[in-house]
Amino acid sequence: MPKIDVIMPVRNGEKYIARAISSLVPDAEFINKLIVINDGSNDRTASILSDLRWNGRLQIIHQPPLGIVRALNGGLNAAETALVARMDADDVSLPGRLKAQIAYLERSPKVAAVGSQVLLIDADGFPTGDTSAFPLASREVRRQLYEHGRCVVSHPSVVMRKEAVLACGAYRAPFEHAEDFDLWLRLSEQHPIENLGDVFVHHRVHPKAVSEQFRSRQSFSRDLALYAARERARSGTDPCDGLSGIPNFEELMARSSEHGRIVQDLGTAYHAIDAIFEKRRASMTVAAARAISALAKERYLGQSRRNRYALLRKAAWTSLKDFHFRTAFETYSAFVQCRVADSKFVRRMLESSRAGEARPRRA
């Protein structure tokens, strides 16, 4: 069985990194080297890493705070093996994970990446009671990623083929904080991505996690990645190819219509959403309310339906208070449409209808 390299980026991970690394020890026989990229930590992370005695080859890369995308791509470039595993510095890898995933990819040469189910734990390591139910087969993984915009592949649980990841462009800077979702969308256009049914990672949820610190930006990056994927499918070109860094909301708002209505709507909507998340005193404009309505109907505004509904309600209520009655009506109508479209009953009816149309008729 081939050995693999493990890539672990970290910034200010003094509280959990020793536990994360020690969780890999039971699988050390399958690890060529553990590559830890210290992304400009200003706590005790560097000191902890220098004192570590790990049961295997440990490569530590220190860099200024350049961001997780640069850290991940640096780790990929440093990797020596055909298969690479991901691991976060605040999660826990369970024994048997790497052996199972390597064996799976050995049996499935067309599969470019395989993840696993994850159990959510709190800051102290206690289970929250939530366990993922990610789809296993590549077709459903792709459908959930592209049609529903759901990231059904847990980044820190993945083992992937380095060559395939590099060939599709690796991680991209404009999608910081949702760089994995963008990668899975692009990778799944060319190769199958699948999940194991077993829980092999304990995923820690705490206030300093990326998803908690950068909720608005992560949601925006997810939307931008989904828009780019849909444009690639429609036109064969990626509208984000010319972006070298994280887009500015104001710049997107000022873009002409030739760059696409959705791009402008994303800038307008997230300019308002940023103010809501940061609790800045800012009035939601009619343009922002209309942008939120249009985006919600196309399953943008993040992965969470509840957050999408909350934004629609807020946009409708704000428009009503400002006496923009038509906008309030349009926004509330969008809210109702989204609730109906997301209804399990409606989805089952549509799926039954499609199945009936696909069934051959008797002569």
Coordinates of C-alpha atoms in Angstrom, one line a residue:
M1 CA 0.0 0.0 0.0
P2 CA 1.5 3.4 -1.0
K3 CA 2.3 6.0 1.6
I4 CA 0.9 9.5 1.4
D5 CA 1.7 13.1 2.6
V6 CA -0.6 14.9 4.9
I7 CA -1.1 18.7 4.6
M8 CA -2.0 20.7 7.7
P9 CA -2.3 24.5 7.6
V10 CA -2.4 26.4 10.9
R11 CA -2.7 29.9 12.2
N12 CA -2.7 30.5 15.9
G13 CA -3.6 26.9 16.7
E14 CA -1.8 26.6 20.0
K15 CA -4.8 25.1 21.7
Y16 CA -5.5 22.2 19.5
I17 CA -2.6 21.5 17.1
A18 CA -0.7 19.0 19.4
R19 CA -3.9 16.9 19.7
A20 CA -4.6 17.1 15.9
I21 CA -1.1 15.8 15.1
S22 CA -1.1 13.1 17.8
S23 CA -4.4 11.8 16.3
L24 CA -2.4 10.8 13.2
V25 CA 0.0 8.7 15.1
P26 CA -2.0 5.4 14.8
D27 CA -1.8 5.9 11.0
A28 CA 1.8 6.9 10.9
E29 CA 2.9 3.8 9.0
F30 CA 0.9 5.1 6.0
I31 CA 2.4 8.6 6.1
N32 CA 5.4 9.6 4.1
K33 CA 5.6 13.0 5.9
L34 CA 3.3 15.4 7.7
I35 CA 3.6 18.9 6.2
V36 CA 2.5 21.6 8.6
I37 CA 2.3 25.1 7.1
N38 CA 2.5 27.8 9.9
D39 CA 0.6 30.7 8.3
G40 CA 2.0 33.6 10.4
S41 CA 0.9 32.5 13.8
N42 CA 1.6 35.0 16.6
D43 CA 0.7 32.7 19.5
R44 CA 2.7 29.6 20.8
T45 CA 2.1 27.5 17.6
A46 CA 5.7 27.8 16.3
S47 CA 7.1 26.9 19.7
I48 CA 4.8 23.9 20.1
L49 CA 5.8 22.7 16.6
S50 CA 9.5 23.0 17.3
D51 CA 9.1 20.9 20.5
L52 CA 7.1 18.2 18.9
R53 CA 8.4 14.7 18.8
W54 CA 6.2 13.0 16.2
N55 CA 6.2 9.4 15.2
G56 CA 7.2 10.0 11.6
R57 CA 8.6 12.6 9.2
L58 CA 7.6 16.1 10.1
Q59 CA 8.2 19.1 7.7
I60 CA 7.3 22.5 9.1
I61 CA 7.0 25.4 6.6
H62 CA 6.9 28.9 8.2
Q63 CA 5.4 31.7 6.1
P64 CA 4.0 35.2 6.8
P65 CA 0.2 35.5 7.2
L66 CA -0.6 35.0 3.5
G67 CA -3.8 33.1 4.0
I68 CA -5.0 29.5 3.8
V69 CA -5.0 29.3 0.0
R70 CA -1.3 30.1 -0.2
A71 CA -0.6 27.7 2.7
L72 CA -2.5 24.9 1.0
N73 CA -0.9 25.4 -2.3
G74 CA 2.5 25.5 -0.6
G75 CA 1.7 22.2 1.1
L76 CA 0.7 20.7 -2.3
N77 CA 4.0 21.8 -3.9
A78 CA 6.0 20.3 -1.0
A79 CA 4.2 17.0 -1.2
E80 CA 6.2 14.1 -2.7
T81 CA 3.5 11.5 -3.0
A82 CA 0.8 10.9 -5.6
L83 CA -1.9 10.8 -2.9
V84 CA -2.2 13.6 -0.4
A85 CA -4.4 13.9 2.7
R86 CA -5.9 17.0 4.3
M87 CA -6.1 17.6 8.0
D88 CA -7.1 20.7 10.0
A89 CA -5.1 21.8 13.0
D90 CA -8.2 21.8 15.3
D91 CA -9.7 18.5 14.2
V92 CA -9.1 14.8 15.2
S93 CA -8.4 12.1 12.7
L94 CA -9.6 8.6 13.8
P95 CA -7.5 5.4 13.6
G96 CA -7.9 3.5 10.3
R97 CA -8.8 6.6 8.3
L98 CA -5.8 6.8 6.0
K99 CA -5.6 3.0 5.5
A100 CA -9.3 2.9 4.4
Q101 CA -9.0 5.9 2.1
I102 CA -5.8 4.8 0.4
A103 CA -7.3 1.3 -0.2
Y104 CA -10.4 2.9 -1.6
L105 CA -8.5 5.0 -4.1
E106 CA -6.3 2.0 -5.0
R107 CA -9.5 0.1 -5.9
S108 CA -11.1 3.1 -7.7
P109 CA -8.4 4.6 -10.0
K110 CA -10.9 7.0 -11.6
V111 CA -11.9 8.6 -8.3
A112 CA -9.9 11.8 -7.7
A113 CA -10.8 12.4 -4.1
V114 CA -12.5 10.5 -1.3
G115 CA -13.8 12.0 2.0
S116 CA -15.6 10.5 5.0
Q117 CA -18.4 11.3 7.3
V118 CA -17.6 13.6 10.3
L119 CA -18.8 13.9 13.8
L120 CA -19.1 17.4 15.1
I121 CA -17.4 18.2 18.5
D122 CA -17.4 21.3 20.6
A123 CA -14.4 23.4 21.7
D124 CA -13.7 21.0 24.5
G125 CA -13.9 17.9 22.3
F126 CA -17.3 16.7 23.4
P127 CA -19.7 15.5 20.6
T128 CA -22.5 17.9 19.8
G129 CA -24.7 15.1 18.6
D130 CA -24.5 16.0 14.9
T131 CA -23.0 13.5 12.4
S132 CA -22.8 14.2 8.7
A133 CA -24.8 12.2 6.2
F134 CA -22.8 13.1 3.1
P135 CA -23.7 11.2 -0.1
L136 CA -21.3 8.4 -1.1
A137 CA -21.7 8.1 -4.8
S138 CA -20.0 10.6 -7.2
R139 CA -23.2 11.4 -9.1
E140 CA -25.0 12.5 -6.0
V141 CA -22.0 14.3 -4.7
R142 CA -21.8 16.3 -7.9
R143 CA -25.6 17.0 -7.9
Q144 CA -25.5 18.3 -4.4
L145 CA -22.4 20.5 -5.1
Y146 CA -23.7 22.0 -8.4
E147 CA -27.5 22.0 -8.2
H148 CA -28.0 22.6 -4.5
G149 CA -24.7 24.4 -3.7
R150 CA -24.1 22.2 -0.7
C151 CA -20.5 21.4 0.3
V152 CA -20.9 17.7 0.9
V153 CA -17.2 16.9 1.0
S154 CA -15.5 17.6 4.3
H155 CA -12.2 19.2 3.4
P156 CA -10.2 17.9 6.5
S157 CA -11.4 14.4 5.9
V158 CA -10.2 14.1 2.3
V159 CA -7.5 12.0 0.6
M160 CA -7.0 13.2 -3.0
R161 CA -4.8 12.6 -6.1
K162 CA -2.2 15.4 -6.2
E163 CA -1.9 15.4 -10.0
A164 CA -5.7 15.8 -10.6
V165 CA -5.9 18.7 -8.1
L166 CA -2.9 20.5 -9.7
A167 CA -4.3 19.9 -13.2
C168 CA -7.6 21.7 -12.4
G169 CA -5.8 24.7 -10.9
A170 CA -5.4 23.7 -7.2
Y171 CA -6.8 26.2 -4.7
R172 CA -7.7 29.7 -5.9
A173 CA -7.3 33.0 -4.0
P174 CA -10.6 34.7 -4.9
F175 CA -12.4 31.9 -3.0
E176 CA -10.6 32.3 0.3
H177 CA -12.7 30.6 3.1
A178 CA -14.6 28.6 0.6
E179 CA -11.6 27.4 -1.4
D180 CA -12.5 23.8 -0.9
F181 CA -16.0 24.2 -2.3
D182 CA -14.5 25.9 -5.4
L183 CA -12.0 23.0 -5.8
W184 CA -14.7 20.3 -5.5
L185 CA -16.8 22.0 -8.1
R186 CA -13.9 22.2 -10.6
L187 CA -12.5 18.7 -9.7
S188 CA -16.0 17.1 -10.0
E189 CA -16.4 18.5 -13.5
Q190 CA -13.5 16.2 -14.6
H191 CA -13.4 13.3 -12.1
P192 CA -15.6 11.4 -9.7
I193 CA -15.4 12.5 -6.0
E194 CA -16.9 10.1 -3.4
N195 CA -17.3 9.7 0.3
L196 CA -16.9 6.7 2.7
G197 CA -19.8 5.9 4.9
D198 CA -17.7 5.7 8.1
V199 CA -16.9 8.6 10.5
F200 CA -13.2 9.1 10.3
V201 CA -12.8 12.7 11.5
H202 CA -14.1 14.6 14.5
H203 CA -14.7 18.2 13.2
R204 CA -14.3 20.8 15.9
V205 CA -16.8 23.7 15.9
H206 CA -15.7 26.7 18.0
P207 CA -15.8 30.5 17.9
K208 CA -12.3 30.9 16.4
A209 CA -13.0 28.5 13.5
V210 CA -12.9 30.0 10.0
S211 CA -16.6 29.3 9.4
E212 CA -17.4 31.4 12.6
Q213 CA -14.9 34.2 12.1
F214 CA -15.6 34.8 8.4
R215 CA -19.2 33.8 7.9
S216 CA -20.1 36.6 5.5
R217 CA -17.0 36.2 3.4
Q218 CA -17.3 32.4 3.3
S219 CA -20.9 32.7 2.2
F220 CA -19.9 35.1 -0.6
S221 CA -17.0 33.0 -1.7
R222 CA -19.3 30.0 -1.9
D223 CA -21.8 31.9 -4.0
L224 CA -19.0 33.2 -6.3
A225 CA -17.7 29.6 -6.8
L226 CA -21.2 28.4 -7.6
Y227 CA -21.8 31.2 -10.1
A228 CA -18.4 30.4 -11.8
A229 CA -19.3 26.7 -12.0
R230 CA -22.7 27.5 -13.6
E231 CA -21.0 29.9 -16.1
R232 CA -18.4 27.2 -17.0
A233 CA -21.3 24.8 -17.7
R234 CA -23.2 27.4 -19.7
S235 CA -20.4 29.1 -21.8
G236 CA -17.3 27.0 -21.2
T237 CA -15.4 29.9 -19.7
D238 CA -14.8 30.9 -16.1
P239 CA -15.7 34.5 -15.3
C240 CA -13.3 34.4 -12.3
D241 CA -10.1 33.5 -14.3
G242 CA -8.9 37.1 -14.3
L243 CA -9.3 37.6 -10.5
S244 CA -6.0 37.4 -8.6
G245 CA -7.4 38.1 -5.1
I246 CA -10.6 38.3 -3.1
P247 CA -13.1 40.6 -4.8
N248 CA -14.2 43.9 -3.2
F249 CA -18.0 44.2 -2.8
E250 CA -18.0 47.9 -3.9
E251 CA -16.0 47.0 -7.1
L252 CA -18.5 44.3 -8.0
M253 CA -21.4 46.7 -7.4
A254 CA -19.9 49.1 -10.0
R255 CA -19.4 46.4 -12.6
S256 CA -21.3 47.0 -15.9
S257 CA -24.0 44.5 -16.9
E258 CA -21.7 42.9 -19.5
H259 CA -20.0 41.1 -16.5
G260 CA -23.3 39.5 -15.6
R261 CA -26.3 40.5 -13.4
I262 CA -25.4 38.0 -10.7
V263 CA -21.9 39.5 -10.2
Q264 CA -23.5 42.9 -9.6
D265 CA -26.2 41.4 -7.4
L266 CA -23.6 39.5 -5.3
G267 CA -21.7 42.8 -4.7
T268 CA -24.8 44.7 -3.8
A269 CA -26.3 42.0 -1.6
Y270 CA -23.1 41.2 0.4
H271 CA -22.3 44.9 0.9
A272 CA -25.6 45.0 2.9
I273 CA -25.1 41.5 4.5
D274 CA -21.6 42.6 5.7
A275 CA -23.2 45.5 7.5
I276 CA -25.8 43.1 9.1
F277 CA -23.2 40.6 10.3
E278 CA -20.9 43.3 11.7
K279 CA -23.9 45.1 13.2
R280 CA -23.0 48.4 11.5
R281 CA -25.7 51.0 11.2
A282 CA -26.6 50.9 7.6
S283 CA -29.9 51.0 5.8
M284 CA -30.7 48.2 3.4
T285 CA -31.3 49.8 0.0
V286 CA -34.0 48.9 -2.5
A287 CA -31.2 47.6 -4.8
A288 CA -29.9 45.3 -2.0
A289 CA -33.4 44.0 -1.2
R290 CA -34.0 43.2 -4.8
A291 CA -30.6 41.6 -5.2
I292 CA -31.2 39.4 -2.2
S293 CA -34.5 38.3 -3.6
A294 CA -33.1 37.5 -7.0
L295 CA -30.1 35.6 -5.5
A296 CA -32.2 33.6 -3.1
K297 CA -34.4 32.2 -5.8
E298 CA -31.3 30.8 -7.6
R299 CA -30.0 29.2 -4.3
Y300 CA -27.3 31.8 -3.7
L301 CA -26.8 33.6 -0.3
G302 CA -24.9 30.7 1.3
Q303 CA -25.5 27.1 2.0
S304 CA -27.9 27.5 4.9
R305 CA -31.6 27.8 4.0
R306 CA -32.4 29.3 7.4
N307 CA -29.9 32.2 6.8
R308 CA -31.4 32.7 3.3
Y309 CA -34.9 32.9 4.8
A310 CA -33.7 35.3 7.5
L311 CA -32.2 37.6 5.0
L312 CA -35.3 37.6 2.9
R313 CA -37.5 38.4 5.9
K314 CA -35.2 41.2 6.9
A315 CA -35.1 42.7 3.4
A316 CA -38.9 42.6 3.2
W317 CA -39.4 44.1 6.7
T318 CA -36.8 46.9 6.1
S319 CA -38.4 47.7 2.7
L320 CA -41.8 47.9 4.3
K321 CA -40.6 50.2 7.1
D322 CA -39.1 52.5 4.5
F323 CA -42.4 52.5 2.6
H324 CA -41.0 50.6 -0.4
F325 CA -44.1 48.6 -0.6
R326 CA -43.5 47.0 -4.1
T327 CA -40.0 45.9 -3.1
A328 CA -41.4 44.5 0.2
F329 CA -44.0 42.5 -1.7
E330 CA -41.5 41.2 -4.2
T331 CA -39.1 40.2 -1.5
Y332 CA -41.7 38.4 0.6
S333 CA -43.0 36.7 -2.6
A334 CA -39.4 35.5 -3.1
F335 CA -39.4 34.2 0.5
V336 CA -42.5 32.1 -0.2
Q337 CA -41.2 30.8 -3.5
C338 CA -38.0 29.7 -1.8
R339 CA -39.9 27.9 1.0
V340 CA -42.0 26.1 -1.5
A341 CA -39.0 25.1 -3.7
D342 CA -37.2 23.8 -0.6
S343 CA -40.1 21.8 0.6
K344 CA -39.4 18.1 0.8
F345 CA -42.9 17.4 -0.4
V346 CA -42.5 19.5 -3.5
R347 CA -39.1 18.0 -4.3
R348 CA -40.6 14.5 -4.0
M349 CA -43.4 15.5 -6.3
L350 CA -41.0 16.9 -8.9
E351 CA -38.7 13.8 -8.7
S352 CA -41.7 11.5 -9.2
S353 CA -42.8 13.6 -12.2
R354 CA -39.4 13.4 -13.8
A355 CA -39.2 9.7 -13.1
G356 CA -42.6 9.3 -14.8
E357 CA -41.5 11.3 -17.9
A358 CA -38.3 9.2 -18.2
R359 CA -40.2 5.9 -17.9
P360 CA -40.9 4.5 -21.5
R361 CA -44.5 4.3 -22.5
R362 CA -46.2 1.1 -23.5
A363 CA -47.3 0.7 -27.1

